[in-house]
Coordinates of C-alpha atoms and ligand atoms in Angstrom, one line a residue:
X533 CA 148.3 128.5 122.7
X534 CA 151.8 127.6 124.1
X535 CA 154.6 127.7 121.8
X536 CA 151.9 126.6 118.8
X537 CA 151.7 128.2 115.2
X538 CA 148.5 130.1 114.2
X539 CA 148.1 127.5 111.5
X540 CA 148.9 124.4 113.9
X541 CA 146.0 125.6 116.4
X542 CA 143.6 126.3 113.9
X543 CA 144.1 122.4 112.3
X544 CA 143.8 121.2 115.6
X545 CA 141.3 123.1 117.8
X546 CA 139.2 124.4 114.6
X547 CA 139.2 121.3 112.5
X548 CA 135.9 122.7 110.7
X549 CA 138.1 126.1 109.0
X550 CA 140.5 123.3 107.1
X551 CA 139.6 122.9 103.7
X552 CA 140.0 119.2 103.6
X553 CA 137.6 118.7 106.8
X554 CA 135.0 121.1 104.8
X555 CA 135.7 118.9 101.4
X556 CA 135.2 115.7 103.8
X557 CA 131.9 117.0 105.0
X558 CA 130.8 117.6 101.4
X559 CA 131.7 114.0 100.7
X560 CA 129.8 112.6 103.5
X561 CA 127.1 110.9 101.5
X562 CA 129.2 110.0 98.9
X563 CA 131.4 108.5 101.9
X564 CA 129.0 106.9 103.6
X565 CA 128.0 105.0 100.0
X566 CA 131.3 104.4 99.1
X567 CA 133.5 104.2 101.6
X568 CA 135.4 107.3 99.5
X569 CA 135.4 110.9 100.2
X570 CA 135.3 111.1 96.3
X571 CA 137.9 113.3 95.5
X572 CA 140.6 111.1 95.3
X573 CA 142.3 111.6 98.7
X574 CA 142.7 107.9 99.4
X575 CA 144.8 107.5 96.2
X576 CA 146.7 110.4 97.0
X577 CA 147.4 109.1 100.3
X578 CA 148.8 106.1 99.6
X579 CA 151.4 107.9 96.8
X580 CA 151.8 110.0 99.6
X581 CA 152.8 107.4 102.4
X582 CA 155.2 106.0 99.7
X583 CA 157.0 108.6 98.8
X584 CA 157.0 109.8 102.3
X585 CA 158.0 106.8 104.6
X586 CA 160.7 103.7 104.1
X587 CA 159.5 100.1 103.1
X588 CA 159.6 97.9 106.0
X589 CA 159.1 100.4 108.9
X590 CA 155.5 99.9 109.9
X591 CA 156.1 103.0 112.0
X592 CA 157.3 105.3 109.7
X593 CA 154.0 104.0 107.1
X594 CA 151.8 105.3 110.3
X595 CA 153.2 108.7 111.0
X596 CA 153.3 109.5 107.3
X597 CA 149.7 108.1 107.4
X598 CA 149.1 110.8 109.9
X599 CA 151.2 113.5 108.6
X600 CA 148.9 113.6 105.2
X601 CA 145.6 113.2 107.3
X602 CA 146.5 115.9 109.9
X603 CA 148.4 118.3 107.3
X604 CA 147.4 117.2 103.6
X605 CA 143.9 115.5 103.4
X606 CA 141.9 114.2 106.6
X607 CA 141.4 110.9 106.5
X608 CA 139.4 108.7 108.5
X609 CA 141.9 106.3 109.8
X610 CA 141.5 105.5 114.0
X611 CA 144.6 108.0 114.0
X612 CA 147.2 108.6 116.4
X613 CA 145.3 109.5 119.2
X614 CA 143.2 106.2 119.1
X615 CA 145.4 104.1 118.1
X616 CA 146.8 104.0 121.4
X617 CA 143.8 102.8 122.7
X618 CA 143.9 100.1 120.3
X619 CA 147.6 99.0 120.9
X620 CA 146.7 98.9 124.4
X621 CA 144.5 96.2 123.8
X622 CA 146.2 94.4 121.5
X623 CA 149.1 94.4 123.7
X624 CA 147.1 93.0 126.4
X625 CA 145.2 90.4 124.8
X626 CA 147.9 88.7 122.6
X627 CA 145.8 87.5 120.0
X628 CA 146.3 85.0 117.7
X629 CA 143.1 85.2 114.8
X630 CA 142.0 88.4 114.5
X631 CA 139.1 90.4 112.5
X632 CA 138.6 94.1 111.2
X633 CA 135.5 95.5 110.2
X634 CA 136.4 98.8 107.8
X635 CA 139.5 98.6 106.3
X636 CA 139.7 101.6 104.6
X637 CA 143.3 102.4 103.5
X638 CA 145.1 100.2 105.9
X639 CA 146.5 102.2 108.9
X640 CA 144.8 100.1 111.7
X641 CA 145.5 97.2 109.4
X642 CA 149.3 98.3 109.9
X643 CA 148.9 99.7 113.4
X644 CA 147.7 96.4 114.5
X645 CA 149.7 93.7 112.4
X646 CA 152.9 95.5 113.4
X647 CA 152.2 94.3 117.2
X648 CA 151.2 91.0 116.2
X649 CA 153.5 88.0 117.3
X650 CA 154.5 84.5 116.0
X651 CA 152.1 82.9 113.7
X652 CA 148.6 85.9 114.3
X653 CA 147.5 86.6 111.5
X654 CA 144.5 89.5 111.2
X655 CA 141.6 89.2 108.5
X656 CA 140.2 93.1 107.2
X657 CA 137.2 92.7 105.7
X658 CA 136.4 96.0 103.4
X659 CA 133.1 97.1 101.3
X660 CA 135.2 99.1 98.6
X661 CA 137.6 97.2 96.1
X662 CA 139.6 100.1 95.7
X663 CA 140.3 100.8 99.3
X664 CA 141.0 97.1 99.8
X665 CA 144.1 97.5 96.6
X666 CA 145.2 100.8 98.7
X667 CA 145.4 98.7 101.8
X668 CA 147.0 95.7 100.5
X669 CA 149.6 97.8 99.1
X670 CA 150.2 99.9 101.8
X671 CA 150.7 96.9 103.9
X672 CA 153.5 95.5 101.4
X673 CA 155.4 98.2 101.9
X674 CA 155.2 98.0 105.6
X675 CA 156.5 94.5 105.3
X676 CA 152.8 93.0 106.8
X677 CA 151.3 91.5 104.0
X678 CA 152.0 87.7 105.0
X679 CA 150.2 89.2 108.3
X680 CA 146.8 90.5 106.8
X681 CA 144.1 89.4 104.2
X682 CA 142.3 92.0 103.2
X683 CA 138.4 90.5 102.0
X684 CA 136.6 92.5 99.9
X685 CA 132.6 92.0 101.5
X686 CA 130.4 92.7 104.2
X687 CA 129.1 90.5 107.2
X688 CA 125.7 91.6 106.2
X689 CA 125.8 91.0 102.2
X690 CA 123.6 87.8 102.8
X691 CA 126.2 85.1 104.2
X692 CA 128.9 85.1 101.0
X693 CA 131.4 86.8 103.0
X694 CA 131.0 85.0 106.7
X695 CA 131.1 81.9 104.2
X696 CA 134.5 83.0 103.1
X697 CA 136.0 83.5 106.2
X698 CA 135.0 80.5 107.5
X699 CA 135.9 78.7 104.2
X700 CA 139.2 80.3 103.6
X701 CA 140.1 82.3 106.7
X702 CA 139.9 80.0 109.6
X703 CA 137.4 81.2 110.9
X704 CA 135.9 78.6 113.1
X705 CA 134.3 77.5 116.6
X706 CA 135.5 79.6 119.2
X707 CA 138.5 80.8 116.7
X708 CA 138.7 84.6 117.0
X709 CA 140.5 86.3 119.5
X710 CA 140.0 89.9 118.8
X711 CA 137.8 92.0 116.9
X712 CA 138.1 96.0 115.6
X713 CA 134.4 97.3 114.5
X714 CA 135.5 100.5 112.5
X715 CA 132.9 100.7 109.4
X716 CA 128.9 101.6 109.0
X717 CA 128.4 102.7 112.8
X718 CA 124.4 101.3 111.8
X719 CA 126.3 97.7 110.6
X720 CA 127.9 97.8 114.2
X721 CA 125.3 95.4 116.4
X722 CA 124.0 93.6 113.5
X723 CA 127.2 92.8 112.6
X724 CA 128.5 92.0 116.0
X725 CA 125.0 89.8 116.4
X726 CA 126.3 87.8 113.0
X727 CA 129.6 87.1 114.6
X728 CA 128.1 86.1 117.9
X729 CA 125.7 83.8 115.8
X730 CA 128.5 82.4 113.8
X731 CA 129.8 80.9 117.3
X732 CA 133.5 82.6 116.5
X733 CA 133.9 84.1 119.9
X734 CA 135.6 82.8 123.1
X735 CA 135.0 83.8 126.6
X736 CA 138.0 86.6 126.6
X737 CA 138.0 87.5 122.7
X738 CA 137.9 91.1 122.6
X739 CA 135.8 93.7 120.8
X740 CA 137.4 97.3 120.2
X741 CA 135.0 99.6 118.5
X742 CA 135.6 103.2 117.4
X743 CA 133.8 105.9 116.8
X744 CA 130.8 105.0 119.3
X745 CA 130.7 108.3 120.3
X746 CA 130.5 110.2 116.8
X747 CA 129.6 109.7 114.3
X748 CA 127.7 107.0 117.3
X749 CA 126.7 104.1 117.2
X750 CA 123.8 104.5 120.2
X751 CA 122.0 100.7 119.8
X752 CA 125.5 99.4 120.4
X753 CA 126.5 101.4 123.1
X754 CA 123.4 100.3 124.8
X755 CA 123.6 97.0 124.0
X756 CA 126.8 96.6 125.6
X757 CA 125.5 98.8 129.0
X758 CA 122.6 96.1 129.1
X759 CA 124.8 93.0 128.8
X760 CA 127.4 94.7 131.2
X761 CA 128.1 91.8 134.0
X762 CA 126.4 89.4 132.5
X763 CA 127.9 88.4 128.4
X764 CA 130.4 91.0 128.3
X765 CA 132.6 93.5 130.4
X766 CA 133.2 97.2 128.8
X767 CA 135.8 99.8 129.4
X768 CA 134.5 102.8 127.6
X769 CA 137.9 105.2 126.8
X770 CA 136.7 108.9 126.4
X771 CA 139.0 110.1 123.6
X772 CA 138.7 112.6 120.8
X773 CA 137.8 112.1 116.9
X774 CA 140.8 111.4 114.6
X775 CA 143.4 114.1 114.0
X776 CA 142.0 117.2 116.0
X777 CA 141.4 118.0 120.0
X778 CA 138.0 119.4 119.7
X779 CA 135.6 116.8 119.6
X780 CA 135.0 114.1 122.0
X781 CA 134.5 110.2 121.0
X782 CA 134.0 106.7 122.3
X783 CA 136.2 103.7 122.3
X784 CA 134.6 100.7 123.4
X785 CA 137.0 97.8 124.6
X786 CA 134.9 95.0 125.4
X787 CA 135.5 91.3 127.1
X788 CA 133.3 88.0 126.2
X789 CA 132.2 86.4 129.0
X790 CA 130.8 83.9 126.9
Ligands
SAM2035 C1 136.3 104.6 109.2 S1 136.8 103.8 107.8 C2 137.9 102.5 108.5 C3 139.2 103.1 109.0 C4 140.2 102.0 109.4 N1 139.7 101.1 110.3 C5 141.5 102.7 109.9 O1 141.4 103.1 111.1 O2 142.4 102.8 109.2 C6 135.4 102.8 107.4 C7 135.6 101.9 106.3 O3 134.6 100.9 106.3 C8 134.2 100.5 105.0 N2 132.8 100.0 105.2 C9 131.6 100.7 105.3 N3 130.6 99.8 105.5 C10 131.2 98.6 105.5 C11 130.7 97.3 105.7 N4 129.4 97.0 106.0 N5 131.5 96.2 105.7 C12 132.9 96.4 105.5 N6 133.4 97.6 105.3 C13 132.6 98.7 105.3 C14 134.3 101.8 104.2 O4 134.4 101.5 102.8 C15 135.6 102.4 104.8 O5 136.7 102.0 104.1

């Protein structure tokens, strides 16, 4: 236990004794409908993150982000832990276009636009309306809103939304330089599948997805080992779920080889 509080190891080695996880696991349908916990949390986040941080410090947005998921509500943003994972590749891919699956309130939005350089810009496409307003406000206050659309829609509602992006996002031949898969783990290979389809990807655009290893998203994982060499190259980063050190997850980073 080190130098740590009771109260500091239980929220981070027993995640499952914290009310707000236990309230989260309540929600999970509701959730997984939604794209809500349903009891307001993600409202209450963003008053929290801007009472709690300074407008025009992406930074500061992030770790008061992750000072209300790990101490207030739990929240299912990528997180701090992750996030590095993702910086990494954004740092070493440079993109210019980029797309986000799974919004939600807008910290990889942030954590990602506040790395971006000269004219990259970052399109989030989000299921929930309400999550989408969160984000986009969130994002003003970081100063990244001329960074980041935010598109309410899904890549599988039927072509309205790929439509979109391609109408009003520049979303075009060979266009898209880096993907983050963070929503419906079962919308994962299908969605990936539309993209491919759509002909957006290069050889060198790269795919980060989270959460492969929980809640999982198996097909995809499997789908990447199988076209390993051949259509794509993976790094697989063995990491931990958001805001706790007990439970192990999956990071995908993977290369188009076209
Ligand atoms: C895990 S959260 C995203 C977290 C966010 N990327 C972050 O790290 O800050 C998943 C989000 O995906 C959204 N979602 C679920 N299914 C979706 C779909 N098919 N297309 C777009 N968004 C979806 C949910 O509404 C929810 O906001």
């Amino acid at each position: 236990m080190g130098g740590k509080s009771l109260a500091a190891t239980v929220r981070d080695r027993l995640p499952f004794l914290r009310w707000s996880v236990i309230r989260f696991a309540l929600g999970g349908r509701t959730f997984l409908r939604t794209g809500q916990v349903g009891d307001g949390r993600e409202r209450a986040a963003r008053e929290f993150v801007l009472a709690h941080s300074a407008a025009g410090d992406p930074d500061g947005v992030l770790a008061a982000f992750d000072d209300f998921a790990r101490n207030h509500s739990l929240l299912v943003n990528i997180g701090d832990e992750k996030g590095l994972i993702l910086d990494a590749a954004l740092r070493k891919t440079a993109p210019r276009l980029l797309l986000e699956l799974g919004g939600y309130c807008g910290y990889s939005a942030i954590r990602t636009a506040r790395l971006l350089g000269g004219d990259a810009r970052l399109v989030s496409v989000e299921m929930n309306p309400d999550n989408a307003d969160i984000a986009r406000s969130l994002l003003a206050h970081a100063g990244l809103a001329d960074r980041v659309n935010v598109v309410v829609g899904t890549i599988g509602d039927g072509g309205a939304t790929v439509k979109r992006l391609a109408d009003e996002h520049g979303l075009s031949s060979g266009a898209l330089d880096f993907v983050f898969i963070d929503h419906d783990k079962s919308a994962y290979l299908p969605d990936l599948r539309a993209i491919l389809d759509a002909g957006w990807l290069h050889p060198g655009s790269v795919v980060v997805a989270d959460n492969v290893g929980i809640p999982g998203a198996p097909d995809y994982r499997r789908y990447m080992r199988e076209s390993e060499g051949a259509t794509w190259r993976t790094t697989e980063h063995h990491t931990h779920t958001e805001y706790q050190s007990l439970l192990e997850d999956l990071v995908l980073e993977s290369e188009y080889l076209g």
